[in-house]
CSV table of C-alpha atoms in Angstrom, one decimal:
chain,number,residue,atom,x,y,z
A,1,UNK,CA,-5.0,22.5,-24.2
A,2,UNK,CA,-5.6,19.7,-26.4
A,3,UNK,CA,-5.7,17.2,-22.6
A,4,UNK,CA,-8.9,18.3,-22.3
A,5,UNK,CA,-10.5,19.7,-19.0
A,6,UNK,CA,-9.4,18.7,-15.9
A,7,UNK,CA,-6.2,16.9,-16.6
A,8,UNK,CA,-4.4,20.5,-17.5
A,9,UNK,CA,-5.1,21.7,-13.9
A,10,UNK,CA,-1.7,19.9,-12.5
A,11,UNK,CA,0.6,22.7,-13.0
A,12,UNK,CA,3.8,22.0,-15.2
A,13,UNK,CA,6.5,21.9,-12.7
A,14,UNK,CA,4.6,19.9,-10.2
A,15,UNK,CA,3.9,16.9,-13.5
A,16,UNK,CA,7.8,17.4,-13.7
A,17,UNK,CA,8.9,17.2,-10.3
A,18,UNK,CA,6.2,14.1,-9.7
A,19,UNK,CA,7.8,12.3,-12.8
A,20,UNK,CA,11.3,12.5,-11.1
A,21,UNK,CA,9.9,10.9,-7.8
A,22,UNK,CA,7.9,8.0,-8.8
A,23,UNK,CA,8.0,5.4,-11.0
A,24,UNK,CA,5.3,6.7,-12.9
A,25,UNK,CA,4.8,7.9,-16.9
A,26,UNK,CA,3.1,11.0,-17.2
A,27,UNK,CA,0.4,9.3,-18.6
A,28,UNK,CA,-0.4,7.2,-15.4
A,29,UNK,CA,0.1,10.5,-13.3
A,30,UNK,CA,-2.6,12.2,-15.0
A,31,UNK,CA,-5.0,9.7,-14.8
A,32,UNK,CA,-4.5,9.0,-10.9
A,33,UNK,CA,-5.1,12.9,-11.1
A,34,UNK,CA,-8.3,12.4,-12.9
A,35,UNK,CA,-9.0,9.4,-10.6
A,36,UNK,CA,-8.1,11.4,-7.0
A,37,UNK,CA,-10.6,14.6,-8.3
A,38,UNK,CA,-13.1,12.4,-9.1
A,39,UNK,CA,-13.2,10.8,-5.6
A,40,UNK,CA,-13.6,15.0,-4.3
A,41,UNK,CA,-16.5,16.8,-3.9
A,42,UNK,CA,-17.2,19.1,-7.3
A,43,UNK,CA,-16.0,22.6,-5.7
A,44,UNK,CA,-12.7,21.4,-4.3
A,45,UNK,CA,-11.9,19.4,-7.7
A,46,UNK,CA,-10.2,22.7,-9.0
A,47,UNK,CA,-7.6,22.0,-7.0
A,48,UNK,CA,-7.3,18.5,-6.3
A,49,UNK,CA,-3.4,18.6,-6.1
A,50,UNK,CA,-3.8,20.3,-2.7
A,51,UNK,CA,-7.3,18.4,-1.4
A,52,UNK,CA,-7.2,15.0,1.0
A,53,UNK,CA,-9.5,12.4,0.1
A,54,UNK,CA,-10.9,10.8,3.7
A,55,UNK,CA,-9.9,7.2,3.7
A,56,UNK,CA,-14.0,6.1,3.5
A,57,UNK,CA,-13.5,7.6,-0.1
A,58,UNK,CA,-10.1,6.1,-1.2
A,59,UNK,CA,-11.4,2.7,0.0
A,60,UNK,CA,-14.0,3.2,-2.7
A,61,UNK,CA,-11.6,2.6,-5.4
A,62,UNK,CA,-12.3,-1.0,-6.6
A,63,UNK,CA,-8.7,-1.6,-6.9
A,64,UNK,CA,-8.9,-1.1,-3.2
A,65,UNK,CA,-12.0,-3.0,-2.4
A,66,UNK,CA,-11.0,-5.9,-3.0
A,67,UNK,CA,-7.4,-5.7,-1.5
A,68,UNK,CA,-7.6,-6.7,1.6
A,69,UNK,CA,-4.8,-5.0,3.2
A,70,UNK,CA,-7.0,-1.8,2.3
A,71,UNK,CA,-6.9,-0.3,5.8
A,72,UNK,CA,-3.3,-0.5,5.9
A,73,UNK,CA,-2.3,0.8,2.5
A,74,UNK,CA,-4.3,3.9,3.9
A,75,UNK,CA,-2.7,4.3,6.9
A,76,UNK,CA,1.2,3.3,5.5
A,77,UNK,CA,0.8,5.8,2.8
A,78,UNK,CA,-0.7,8.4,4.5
A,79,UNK,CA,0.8,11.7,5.9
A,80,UNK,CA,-1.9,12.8,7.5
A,81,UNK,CA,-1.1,14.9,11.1
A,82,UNK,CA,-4.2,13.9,12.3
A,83,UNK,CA,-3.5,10.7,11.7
A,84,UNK,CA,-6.9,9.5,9.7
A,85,UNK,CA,-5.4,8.1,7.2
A,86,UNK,CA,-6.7,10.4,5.0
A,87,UNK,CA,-4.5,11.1,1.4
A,88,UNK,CA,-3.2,14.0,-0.6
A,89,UNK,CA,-2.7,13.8,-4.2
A,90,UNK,CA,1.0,13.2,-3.6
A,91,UNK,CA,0.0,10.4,-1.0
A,92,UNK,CA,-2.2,9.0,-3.6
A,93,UNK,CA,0.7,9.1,-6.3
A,94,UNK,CA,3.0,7.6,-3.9
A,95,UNK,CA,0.7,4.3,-3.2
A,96,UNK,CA,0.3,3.9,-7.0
A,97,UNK,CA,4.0,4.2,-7.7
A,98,UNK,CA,4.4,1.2,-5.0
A,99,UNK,CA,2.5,-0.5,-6.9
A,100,UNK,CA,3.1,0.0,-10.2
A,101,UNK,CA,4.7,-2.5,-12.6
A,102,UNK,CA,8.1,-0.3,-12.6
A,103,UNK,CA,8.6,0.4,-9.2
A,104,UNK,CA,11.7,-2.2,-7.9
A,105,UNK,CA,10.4,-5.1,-5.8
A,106,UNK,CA,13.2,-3.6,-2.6
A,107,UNK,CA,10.8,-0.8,-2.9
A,108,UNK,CA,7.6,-3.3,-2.8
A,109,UNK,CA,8.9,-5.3,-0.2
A,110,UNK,CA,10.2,-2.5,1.7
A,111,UNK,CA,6.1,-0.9,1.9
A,112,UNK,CA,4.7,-4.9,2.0
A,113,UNK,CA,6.5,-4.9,5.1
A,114,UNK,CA,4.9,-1.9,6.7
A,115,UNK,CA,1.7,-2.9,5.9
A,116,UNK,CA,2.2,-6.1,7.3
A,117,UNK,CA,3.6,-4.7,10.7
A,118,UNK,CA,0.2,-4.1,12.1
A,119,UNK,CA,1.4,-2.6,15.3
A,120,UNK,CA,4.0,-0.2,13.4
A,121,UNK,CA,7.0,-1.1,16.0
A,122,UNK,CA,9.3,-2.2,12.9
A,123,UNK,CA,9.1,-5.9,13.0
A,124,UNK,CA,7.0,-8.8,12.1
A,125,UNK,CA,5.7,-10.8,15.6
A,126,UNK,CA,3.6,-13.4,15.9
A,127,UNK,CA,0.6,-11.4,16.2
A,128,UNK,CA,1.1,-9.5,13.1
A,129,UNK,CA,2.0,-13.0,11.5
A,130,UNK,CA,-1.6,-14.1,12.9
A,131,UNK,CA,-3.4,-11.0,11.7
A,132,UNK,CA,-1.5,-11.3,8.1
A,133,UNK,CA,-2.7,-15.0,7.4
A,134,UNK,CA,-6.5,-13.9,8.8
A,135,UNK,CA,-6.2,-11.1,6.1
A,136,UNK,CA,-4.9,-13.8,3.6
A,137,UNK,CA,-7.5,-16.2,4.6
A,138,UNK,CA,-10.4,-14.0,4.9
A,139,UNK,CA,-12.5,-13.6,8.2
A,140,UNK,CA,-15.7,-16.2,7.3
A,141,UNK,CA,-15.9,-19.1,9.6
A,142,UNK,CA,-15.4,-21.6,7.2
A,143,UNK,CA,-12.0,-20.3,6.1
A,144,UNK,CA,-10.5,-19.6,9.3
A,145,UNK,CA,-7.5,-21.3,10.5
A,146,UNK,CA,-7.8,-23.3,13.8
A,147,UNK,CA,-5.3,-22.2,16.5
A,148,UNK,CA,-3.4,-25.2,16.1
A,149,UNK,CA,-3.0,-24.6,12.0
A,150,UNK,CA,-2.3,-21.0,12.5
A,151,UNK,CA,0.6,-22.0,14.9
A,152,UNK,CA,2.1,-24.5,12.8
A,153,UNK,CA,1.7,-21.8,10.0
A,154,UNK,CA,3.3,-18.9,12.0
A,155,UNK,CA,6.0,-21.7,12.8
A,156,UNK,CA,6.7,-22.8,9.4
A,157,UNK,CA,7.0,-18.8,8.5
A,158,UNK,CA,9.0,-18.3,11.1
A,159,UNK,CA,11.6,-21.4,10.2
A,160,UNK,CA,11.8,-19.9,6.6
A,161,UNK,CA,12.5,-16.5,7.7
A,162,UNK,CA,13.8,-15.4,11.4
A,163,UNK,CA,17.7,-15.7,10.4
A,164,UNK,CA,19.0,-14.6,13.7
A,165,UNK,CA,16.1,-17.0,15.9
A,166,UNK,CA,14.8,-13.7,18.0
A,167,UNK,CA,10.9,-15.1,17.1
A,168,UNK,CA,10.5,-11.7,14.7
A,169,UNK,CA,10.8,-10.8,11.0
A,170,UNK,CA,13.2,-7.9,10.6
A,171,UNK,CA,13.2,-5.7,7.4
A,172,UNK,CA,16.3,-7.7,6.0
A,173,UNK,CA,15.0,-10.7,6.8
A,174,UNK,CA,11.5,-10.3,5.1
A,175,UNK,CA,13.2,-8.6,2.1
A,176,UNK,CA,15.5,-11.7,1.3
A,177,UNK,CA,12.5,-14.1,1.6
A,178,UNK,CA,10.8,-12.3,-1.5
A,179,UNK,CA,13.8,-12.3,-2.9
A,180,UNK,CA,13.3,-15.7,-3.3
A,181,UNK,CA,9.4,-15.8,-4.3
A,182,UNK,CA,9.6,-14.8,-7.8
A,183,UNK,CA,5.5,-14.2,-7.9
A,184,UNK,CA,5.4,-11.5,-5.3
A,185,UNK,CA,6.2,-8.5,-7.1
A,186,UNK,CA,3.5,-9.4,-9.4
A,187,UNK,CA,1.1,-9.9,-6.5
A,188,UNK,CA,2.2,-6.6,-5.1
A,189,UNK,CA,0.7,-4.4,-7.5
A,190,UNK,CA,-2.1,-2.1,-8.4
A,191,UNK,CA,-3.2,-1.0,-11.8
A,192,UNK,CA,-5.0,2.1,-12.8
């Protein structure tokens, strides 16, 4: 075909079917396609749509690198069993849809707040709060919050956001505080 190469080797239905579920333009699907074999080793890039990429490879992406929420984008968006964050193709499409400019921002908020949830129980405590502004902040000694800063911050967040006062950010509750920050959608995004 006139796609050159290694771009025909998604087969037809499964372009189709990935079109339907993601915000994504046929276009953008077959680069990430061209982008996921390229993170493979040369004999399993025949077949890409049905490899994993280990997470030490994904995290090579420079759109990645620099994110840092990296390790959790891994883990939310993958399906791996054995739980090492490892992606399929379909993982890989899935973390780009996110985080494309058409996916809705209830879909980006919904994902922000998995990643956020560092201890995957389904709401936002204190110590996620914590380990979301060190992220945000970055880890050198110079930038670091001291404890009293960080607990007037977690405050502060908490004032804005925990409707029903239980000391926790529930789904609803995070979802209708990006509501109103216009800028995070565009902050919430990766492009290929």
């Amino acid at each position: 075909g006139a796609m050159g190469g290694s771009a025909s080797l998604i087969p037809r239905d499964l372009l189709a079917e990935y079109q339907e579920l993601t915000f994504l333009s046929k276009q953008e699907i077959l680069l990430a396609y061209k982008r996921f074999s390229e993170l493979l080793p040369k004999e399993e890039r025949e077949s890409a749509y049905s490899a994993r990429v280990p997470k030490s490879q994904i995290l090579t992406l420079p759109e990645l690198r620099a994110n840092p929420f990296q390790h959790r984008i891994c883990h939310v968006f993958s399906t791996s069993e054995t739980r090492d964050d490892s992606m399929s193709f379909e993982d890989f499409l899935d973390m780009l849809s996110v985080f494309s400019d058409s996916a809705t921002s209830d879909i980006k908020s919904h994902y922000a707040f998995c990643i956020f949830d560092f201890d995957d129980d389904g709401t936002l405590d204190r110590k996620d709060l914590e380990q979301l502004v060190n992220c945000l902040t970055g880890q050198g000694e110079e930038s670091r919050l001291s404890s009293a800063e960080m607990e007037q911050l977690i405050q502060n967040i908490l004032e804005e956001s925990d409707i029903d006062k239980d000391g926790t950010i529930n789904l609803p509750e995070f979802q209708l505080v990006v509501s109103r920050s216009p800028d995070f959608a565009s902050s919430f995004k990766i492009v290929l």
